[in-house]
Amino acid sequence: MFSFLFKKDTRVEELIYSYLDTFRQILENFDKALACCIARPRCEEFDFLMERTHKYESMADDILDKVNNLMFGKALIPDFRSDIMNLLISLDKIPNHLERTLFMIRYQRLEIPGEFVNDVEDIIRISLESCELLAQQVELFLKDKSGRRSLMSTIDRNESHCDHIERRIIAGIFESGELEPFFKLQFKELIVNIGDITDQADRVSKLINILTLKRRV
């Protein structure tokens, strides 16, 4: 499907795959930054990894701008052009959630309390797994290959699992007698933002399914 539409201009296709490579770089740096934050709060390595995450997020924005410009240059037929841009714009909300999470930790000087470390590590691990599966689902969509529904099902299960962990952490925050009231609100906001990562991955995954069905009507 996609290769046929790009006979006239493979540049858009190349840019989308470049975006997915950058997306994976963002995931990798975010994962390292969170691990660093938990092991050594407010260390220089965390700042470095946060900056690298921001750098790749900016690169992803630049790639999207180029794709958008080519789209307006009529590299694709109008209907499919709109679908691809909507997909990329929805996907690009995930790097924004990742970057915002690191900014919250850095500028609100947040540290993960010891009793919540395991749950935070779990929700991050499952969220990033969902993001990687989503990148694979996008590639399968672009290549019109099978396996997309299976990935969507796994991402959907991951989203439910993360919701469960998120609720457990938030309940634990407000049951804790050790945490300061203002920190509870800050920490809750951080957890909700982390929960938004897999929520958005699930939304994009289902959007891909809709676009697939639409193309087959």
PDB file of C-alpha atoms in Angstrom:
ATOM      1  CA  MET A   1       0.000   0.000   0.000  1.00  0.00           C
ATOM      2  CA  PHE A   2       2.541   2.528   1.133  1.00  0.00           C
ATOM      3  CA  SER A   3       5.287   1.623  -1.356  1.00  0.00           C
ATOM      4  CA  PHE A   4       2.853   2.020  -4.222  1.00  0.00           C
ATOM      5  CA  LEU A   5       1.872   5.488  -3.115  1.00  0.00           C
ATOM      6  CA  PHE A   6       5.464   6.561  -2.833  1.00  0.00           C
ATOM      7  CA  LYS A   7       6.590   5.671  -6.325  1.00  0.00           C
ATOM      8  CA  LYS A   8       6.695   9.379  -7.146  1.00  0.00           C
ATOM      9  CA  ASP A   9       8.444  10.462  -3.989  1.00  0.00           C
ATOM     10  CA  THR A  10      10.241   8.111  -1.627  1.00  0.00           C
ATOM     11  CA  ARG A  11      11.520  11.056   0.397  1.00  0.00           C
ATOM     12  CA  VAL A  12       8.418  11.128   2.597  1.00  0.00           C
ATOM     13  CA  GLU A  13       8.760   7.430   3.319  1.00  0.00           C
ATOM     14  CA  GLU A  14      12.425   7.891   4.228  1.00  0.00           C
ATOM     15  CA  LEU A  15      11.527  10.727   6.583  1.00  0.00           C
ATOM     16  CA  ILE A  16       8.884   8.681   8.369  1.00  0.00           C
ATOM     17  CA  TYR A  17      11.343   5.857   8.983  1.00  0.00           C
ATOM     18  CA  SER A  18      13.854   8.462  10.156  1.00  0.00           C
ATOM     19  CA  TYR A  19      11.196   9.738  12.561  1.00  0.00           C
ATOM     20  CA  LEU A  20      10.727   6.209  13.943  1.00  0.00           C
ATOM     21  CA  ASP A  21      14.495   5.864  14.456  1.00  0.00           C
ATOM     22  CA  THR A  22      14.510   9.167  16.351  1.00  0.00           C
ATOM     23  CA  PHE A  23      11.449   8.066  18.328  1.00  0.00           C
ATOM     24  CA  ARG A  24      13.410   5.015  19.483  1.00  0.00           C
ATOM     25  CA  GLN A  25      16.371   7.214  20.466  1.00  0.00           C
ATOM     26  CA  ILE A  26      14.013   9.261  22.639  1.00  0.00           C
ATOM     27  CA  LEU A  27      12.724   6.085  24.316  1.00  0.00           C
ATOM     28  CA  GLU A  28      16.263   4.862  24.974  1.00  0.00           C
ATOM     29  CA  ASN A  29      17.482   8.112  26.516  1.00  0.00           C
ATOM     30  CA  PHE A  30      14.319   8.509  28.566  1.00  0.00           C
ATOM     31  CA  ASP A  31      14.726   4.981  29.945  1.00  0.00           C
ATOM     32  CA  LYS A  32      18.345   5.654  30.917  1.00  0.00           C
ATOM     33  CA  ALA A  33      17.428   8.996  32.486  1.00  0.00           C
ATOM     34  CA  LEU A  34      14.690   7.445  34.654  1.00  0.00           C
ATOM     35  CA  ALA A  35      17.008   4.649  35.771  1.00  0.00           C
ATOM     36  CA  CYS A  36      19.594   7.285  36.635  1.00  0.00           C
ATOM     37  CA  CYS A  37      17.030   9.384  38.517  1.00  0.00           C
ATOM     38  CA  ILE A  38      16.076   6.407  40.685  1.00  0.00           C
ATOM     39  CA  ALA A  39      19.659   5.311  41.370  1.00  0.00           C
ATOM     40  CA  ARG A  40      21.276   8.756  41.750  1.00  0.00           C
ATOM     41  CA  PRO A  41      18.750  11.616  42.055  1.00  0.00           C
ATOM     42  CA  ARG A  42      19.811  15.006  40.653  1.00  0.00           C
ATOM     43  CA  CYS A  43      23.125  13.768  39.247  1.00  0.00           C
ATOM     44  CA  GLU A  44      24.867  15.269  36.200  1.00  0.00           C
ATOM     45  CA  GLU A  45      24.222  12.139  34.150  1.00  0.00           C
ATOM     46  CA  PHE A  46      20.470  12.663  34.525  1.00  0.00           C
ATOM     47  CA  ASP A  47      20.836  16.240  33.237  1.00  0.00           C
ATOM     48  CA  PHE A  48      22.883  14.980  30.279  1.00  0.00           C
ATOM     49  CA  LEU A  49      20.317  12.312  29.402  1.00  0.00           C
ATOM     50  CA  MET A  50      17.465  14.801  29.785  1.00  0.00           C
ATOM     51  CA  GLU A  51      19.195  17.131  27.334  1.00  0.00           C
ATOM     52  CA  ARG A  52      19.752  14.269  24.886  1.00  0.00           C
ATOM     53  CA  THR A  53      16.065  13.356  25.156  1.00  0.00           C
ATOM     54  CA  HIS A  54      15.185  16.991  24.415  1.00  0.00           C
ATOM     55  CA  LYS A  55      17.620  17.028  21.484  1.00  0.00           C
ATOM     56  CA  TYR A  56      16.026  13.970  19.887  1.00  0.00           C
ATOM     57  CA  GLU A  57      12.545  15.315  20.586  1.00  0.00           C
ATOM     58  CA  SER A  58      13.482  18.501  18.688  1.00  0.00           C
ATOM     59  CA  MET A  59      14.880  16.378  15.834  1.00  0.00           C
ATOM     60  CA  ALA A  60      11.584  14.494  15.693  1.00  0.00           C
ATOM     61  CA  ASP A  61       9.701  17.813  15.431  1.00  0.00           C
ATOM     62  CA  ASP A  62      11.982  18.916  12.580  1.00  0.00           C
ATOM     63  CA  ILE A  63      11.330  15.663  10.729  1.00  0.00           C
ATOM     64  CA  LEU A  64       7.578  16.106  11.141  1.00  0.00           C
ATOM     65  CA  ASP A  65       7.855  19.618   9.697  1.00  0.00           C
ATOM     66  CA  LYS A  66       9.655  18.222   6.651  1.00  0.00           C
ATOM     67  CA  VAL A  67       7.040  15.504   6.209  1.00  0.00           C
ATOM     68  CA  ASN A  68       4.296  18.097   6.477  1.00  0.00           C
ATOM     69  CA  ASN A  69       5.957  20.295   3.856  1.00  0.00           C
ATOM     70  CA  LEU A  70       6.268  17.370   1.474  1.00  0.00           C
ATOM     71  CA  MET A  71       2.654  16.431   2.110  1.00  0.00           C
ATOM     72  CA  PHE A  72       1.575  19.898   1.038  1.00  0.00           C
ATOM     73  CA  GLY A  73       3.774  19.391  -2.006  1.00  0.00           C
ATOM     74  CA  LYS A  74       1.254  16.687  -2.983  1.00  0.00           C
ATOM     75  CA  ALA A  75       3.631  13.777  -2.626  1.00  0.00           C
ATOM     76  CA  LEU A  76       0.631  11.703  -1.560  1.00  0.00           C
ATOM     77  CA  ILE A  77      -2.993  11.628  -2.559  1.00  0.00           C
ATOM     78  CA  PRO A  78      -4.992  14.008  -0.266  1.00  0.00           C
ATOM     79  CA  ASP A  79      -6.942  11.412   1.757  1.00  0.00           C
ATOM     80  CA  PHE A  80      -3.952   9.250   2.556  1.00  0.00           C
ATOM     81  CA  ARG A  81      -1.856  12.359   3.234  1.00  0.00           C
ATOM     82  CA  SER A  82      -4.285  13.432   5.927  1.00  0.00           C
ATOM     83  CA  ASP A  83      -4.314   9.963   7.518  1.00  0.00           C
ATOM     84  CA  ILE A  84      -0.522   9.798   7.674  1.00  0.00           C
ATOM     85  CA  MET A  85      -0.215  13.261   9.192  1.00  0.00           C
ATOM     86  CA  ASN A  86      -2.879  12.499  11.806  1.00  0.00           C
ATOM     87  CA  LEU A  87      -1.034   9.308  12.691  1.00  0.00           C
ATOM     88  CA  LEU A  88       2.314  11.084  13.035  1.00  0.00           C
ATOM     89  CA  ILE A  89       0.859  13.977  15.034  1.00  0.00           C
ATOM     90  CA  SER A  90      -0.769  11.496  17.451  1.00  0.00           C
ATOM     91  CA  LEU A  91       2.450   9.500  17.713  1.00  0.00           C
ATOM     92  CA  ASP A  92       4.446  12.662  18.380  1.00  0.00           C
ATOM     93  CA  LYS A  93       2.480  13.326  21.585  1.00  0.00           C
ATOM     94  CA  ILE A  94       4.391  10.472  23.222  1.00  0.00           C
ATOM     95  CA  PRO A  95       7.841  12.157  23.086  1.00  0.00           C
ATOM     96  CA  ASN A  96       6.162  15.228  24.581  1.00  0.00           C
ATOM     97  CA  HIS A  97       4.946  13.145  27.554  1.00  0.00           C
ATOM     98  CA  LEU A  98       8.424  11.655  27.971  1.00  0.00           C
ATOM     99  CA  GLU A  99      10.146  15.024  27.892  1.00  0.00           C
ATOM    100  CA  ARG A 100       7.596  16.556  30.279  1.00  0.00           C
ATOM    101  CA  THR A 101       8.200  13.725  32.758  1.00  0.00           C
ATOM    102  CA  LEU A 102      11.939  14.462  32.821  1.00  0.00           C
ATOM    103  CA  PHE A 103      11.353  18.206  33.130  1.00  0.00           C
ATOM    104  CA  MET A 104       9.037  17.633  36.102  1.00  0.00           C
ATOM    105  CA  ILE A 105      11.671  15.514  37.839  1.00  0.00           C
ATOM    106  CA  ARG A 106      14.436  17.988  37.097  1.00  0.00           C
ATOM    107  CA  TYR A 107      12.777  21.331  37.763  1.00  0.00           C
ATOM    108  CA  GLN A 108      10.509  20.259  40.632  1.00  0.00           C
ATOM    109  CA  ARG A 109      13.499  18.404  42.097  1.00  0.00           C
ATOM    110  CA  LEU A 110      11.464  15.239  42.559  1.00  0.00           C
ATOM    111  CA  GLU A 111      12.889  12.003  43.928  1.00  0.00           C
ATOM    112  CA  ILE A 112      11.043   8.676  43.787  1.00  0.00           C
ATOM    113  CA  PRO A 113      10.358   7.519  47.386  1.00  0.00           C
ATOM    114  CA  GLY A 114      11.803   4.076  48.066  1.00  0.00           C
ATOM    115  CA  GLU A 115       8.446   2.380  48.695  1.00  0.00           C
ATOM    116  CA  PHE A 116       7.277   3.344  45.179  1.00  0.00           C
ATOM    117  CA  VAL A 117      10.421   2.493  43.209  1.00  0.00           C
ATOM    118  CA  ASN A 118       9.328  -1.008  42.122  1.00  0.00           C
ATOM    119  CA  ASP A 119       5.943   0.173  40.879  1.00  0.00           C
ATOM    120  CA  VAL A 120       7.467   3.172  39.066  1.00  0.00           C
ATOM    121  CA  GLU A 121      10.039   0.917  37.411  1.00  0.00           C
ATOM    122  CA  ASP A 122       7.235  -1.440  36.343  1.00  0.00           C
ATOM    123  CA  ILE A 123       5.033   1.264  34.856  1.00  0.00           C
ATOM    124  CA  ILE A 124       7.985   2.759  32.985  1.00  0.00           C
ATOM    125  CA  ARG A 125       9.101  -0.633  31.658  1.00  0.00           C
ATOM    126  CA  ILE A 126       5.614  -1.553  30.433  1.00  0.00           C
ATOM    127  CA  SER A 127       5.034   1.912  28.955  1.00  0.00           C
ATOM    128  CA  LEU A 128       8.286   1.860  26.992  1.00  0.00           C
ATOM    129  CA  GLU A 129       7.566  -1.680  25.816  1.00  0.00           C
ATOM    130  CA  SER A 130       4.227  -0.407  24.509  1.00  0.00           C
ATOM    131  CA  CYS A 131       5.957   2.454  22.704  1.00  0.00           C
ATOM    132  CA  GLU A 132       8.389   0.067  21.018  1.00  0.00           C
ATOM    133  CA  LEU A 133       5.527  -2.239  19.997  1.00  0.00           C
ATOM    134  CA  LEU A 134       3.726   0.814  18.643  1.00  0.00           C
ATOM    135  CA  ALA A 135       6.746   1.753  16.502  1.00  0.00           C
ATOM    136  CA  GLN A 136       6.682  -1.801  15.130  1.00  0.00           C
ATOM    137  CA  GLN A 137       2.952  -1.486  14.465  1.00  0.00           C
ATOM    138  CA  VAL A 138       3.517   1.741  12.521  1.00  0.00           C
ATOM    139  CA  GLU A 139       6.167   0.006  10.400  1.00  0.00           C
ATOM    140  CA  LEU A 140       3.814  -2.906   9.673  1.00  0.00           C
ATOM    141  CA  PHE A 141       1.100  -0.413   8.718  1.00  0.00           C
ATOM    142  CA  LEU A 142       3.405   1.411   6.331  1.00  0.00           C
ATOM    143  CA  LYS A 143       4.514  -1.877   4.759  1.00  0.00           C
ATOM    144  CA  ASP A 144       0.942  -3.245   4.774  1.00  0.00           C
ATOM    145  CA  LYS A 145       2.078  -6.366   6.584  1.00  0.00           C
ATOM    146  CA  SER A 146       0.198  -8.597   9.020  1.00  0.00           C
ATOM    147  CA  GLY A 147       0.702  -8.692  12.778  1.00  0.00           C
ATOM    148  CA  ARG A 148      -0.768  -5.292  13.584  1.00  0.00           C
ATOM    149  CA  ARG A 149      -3.797  -6.560  15.485  1.00  0.00           C
ATOM    150  CA  SER A 150      -1.645  -8.771  17.679  1.00  0.00           C
ATOM    151  CA  LEU A 151       0.509  -5.782  18.603  1.00  0.00           C
ATOM    152  CA  MET A 152      -2.616  -3.709  19.252  1.00  0.00           C
ATOM    153  CA  SER A 153      -3.928  -6.375  21.642  1.00  0.00           C
ATOM    154  CA  THR A 154      -0.656  -6.433  23.582  1.00  0.00           C
ATOM    155  CA  ILE A 155      -0.554  -2.632  23.796  1.00  0.00           C
ATOM    156  CA  ASP A 156      -4.162  -2.633  25.006  1.00  0.00           C
ATOM    157  CA  ARG A 157      -3.333  -5.154  27.754  1.00  0.00           C
ATOM    158  CA  ASN A 158      -0.295  -3.106  28.728  1.00  0.00           C
ATOM    159  CA  GLU A 159      -2.448   0.010  28.987  1.00  0.00           C
ATOM    160  CA  SER A 160      -4.833  -1.742  31.380  1.00  0.00           C
ATOM    161  CA  HIS A 161      -1.899  -3.048  33.417  1.00  0.00           C
ATOM    162  CA  CYS A 162      -0.375   0.433  33.652  1.00  0.00           C
ATOM    163  CA  ASP A 163      -3.736   1.891  34.714  1.00  0.00           C
ATOM    164  CA  HIS A 164      -3.821  -0.637  37.548  1.00  0.00           C
ATOM    165  CA  ILE A 165      -0.286   0.255  38.676  1.00  0.00           C
ATOM    166  CA  GLU A 166      -1.019   3.977  38.371  1.00  0.00           C
ATOM    167  CA  ARG A 167      -4.091   3.701  40.612  1.00  0.00           C
ATOM    168  CA  ARG A 168      -2.124   1.632  43.155  1.00  0.00           C
ATOM    169  CA  ILE A 169       0.671   4.208  43.295  1.00  0.00           C
ATOM    170  CA  ILE A 170      -1.738   7.132  43.673  1.00  0.00           C
ATOM    171  CA  ALA A 171      -3.626   5.309  46.427  1.00  0.00           C
ATOM    172  CA  GLY A 172      -0.306   4.636  48.166  1.00  0.00           C
ATOM    173  CA  ILE A 173       0.718   8.289  47.887  1.00  0.00           C
ATOM    174  CA  PHE A 174      -2.345   9.518  49.751  1.00  0.00           C
ATOM    175  CA  GLU A 175      -2.258   6.689  52.283  1.00  0.00           C
ATOM    176  CA  SER A 176       1.337   7.486  53.162  1.00  0.00           C
ATOM    177  CA  GLY A 177       1.924   9.202  56.465  1.00  0.00           C
ATOM    178  CA  GLU A 178       5.555   9.901  55.595  1.00  0.00           C
ATOM    179  CA  LEU A 179       5.175  12.198  52.601  1.00  0.00           C
ATOM    180  CA  GLU A 180       4.634  15.948  52.780  1.00  0.00           C
ATOM    181  CA  PRO A 181       1.220  17.093  51.436  1.00  0.00           C
ATOM    182  CA  PHE A 182       2.726  19.288  48.684  1.00  0.00           C
ATOM    183  CA  PHE A 183       5.057  16.511  47.576  1.00  0.00           C
ATOM    184  CA  LYS A 184       2.073  14.152  47.367  1.00  0.00           C
ATOM    185  CA  LEU A 185       0.444  16.461  44.819  1.00  0.00           C
ATOM    186  CA  GLN A 186       3.673  16.826  42.835  1.00  0.00           C
ATOM    187  CA  PHE A 187       4.326  13.093  42.858  1.00  0.00           C
ATOM    188  CA  LYS A 188       0.744  12.300  41.864  1.00  0.00           C
ATOM    189  CA  GLU A 189       1.060  14.704  38.903  1.00  0.00           C
ATOM    190  CA  LEU A 190       4.255  12.926  37.852  1.00  0.00           C
ATOM    191  CA  ILE A 191       2.603   9.490  38.005  1.00  0.00           C
ATOM    192  CA  VAL A 192      -0.426  10.687  36.021  1.00  0.00           C
ATOM    193  CA  ASN A 193       1.915  12.074  33.360  1.00  0.00           C
ATOM    194  CA  ILE A 194       3.789   8.767  33.197  1.00  0.00           C
ATOM    195  CA  GLY A 195       0.436   6.966  32.896  1.00  0.00           C
ATOM    196  CA  ASP A 196      -0.398   9.181  29.905  1.00  0.00           C
ATOM    197  CA  ILE A 197       2.472   7.573  27.953  1.00  0.00           C
ATOM    198  CA  THR A 198       0.826   4.189  27.578  1.00  0.00           C
ATOM    199  CA  ASP A 199      -2.638   5.796  27.268  1.00  0.00           C
ATOM    200  CA  GLN A 200      -1.411   7.674  24.193  1.00  0.00           C
ATOM    201  CA  ALA A 201       0.330   4.577  22.832  1.00  0.00           C
ATOM    202  CA  ASP A 202      -2.990   2.737  23.081  1.00  0.00           C
ATOM    203  CA  ARG A 203      -4.835   5.573  21.313  1.00  0.00           C
ATOM    204  CA  VAL A 204      -2.333   5.617  18.426  1.00  0.00           C
ATOM    205  CA  SER A 205      -2.418   1.830  18.186  1.00  0.00           C
ATOM    206  CA  LYS A 206      -6.204   1.884  17.805  1.00  0.00           C
ATOM    207  CA  LEU A 207      -5.954   4.729  15.292  1.00  0.00           C
ATOM    208  CA  ILE A 208      -3.707   2.514  13.149  1.00  0.00           C
ATOM    209  CA  ASN A 209      -6.339  -0.200  13.285  1.00  0.00           C
ATOM    210  CA  ILE A 210      -9.013   2.265  12.145  1.00  0.00           C
ATOM    211  CA  LEU A 211      -6.822   3.500   9.280  1.00  0.00           C
ATOM    212  CA  THR A 212      -6.157  -0.100   8.241  1.00  0.00           C
ATOM    213  CA  LEU A 213      -9.865  -0.890   8.158  1.00  0.00           C
ATOM    214  CA  LYS A 214     -10.563   2.360   6.320  1.00  0.00           C
ATOM    215  CA  ARG A 215      -8.104   1.446   3.578  1.00  0.00           C
ATOM    216  CA  ARG A 216      -9.829  -1.887   3.065  1.00  0.00           C
ATOM    217  CA  VAL A 217     -13.344  -0.508   2.632  1.00  0.00           C
TER     218      VAL A 217
END
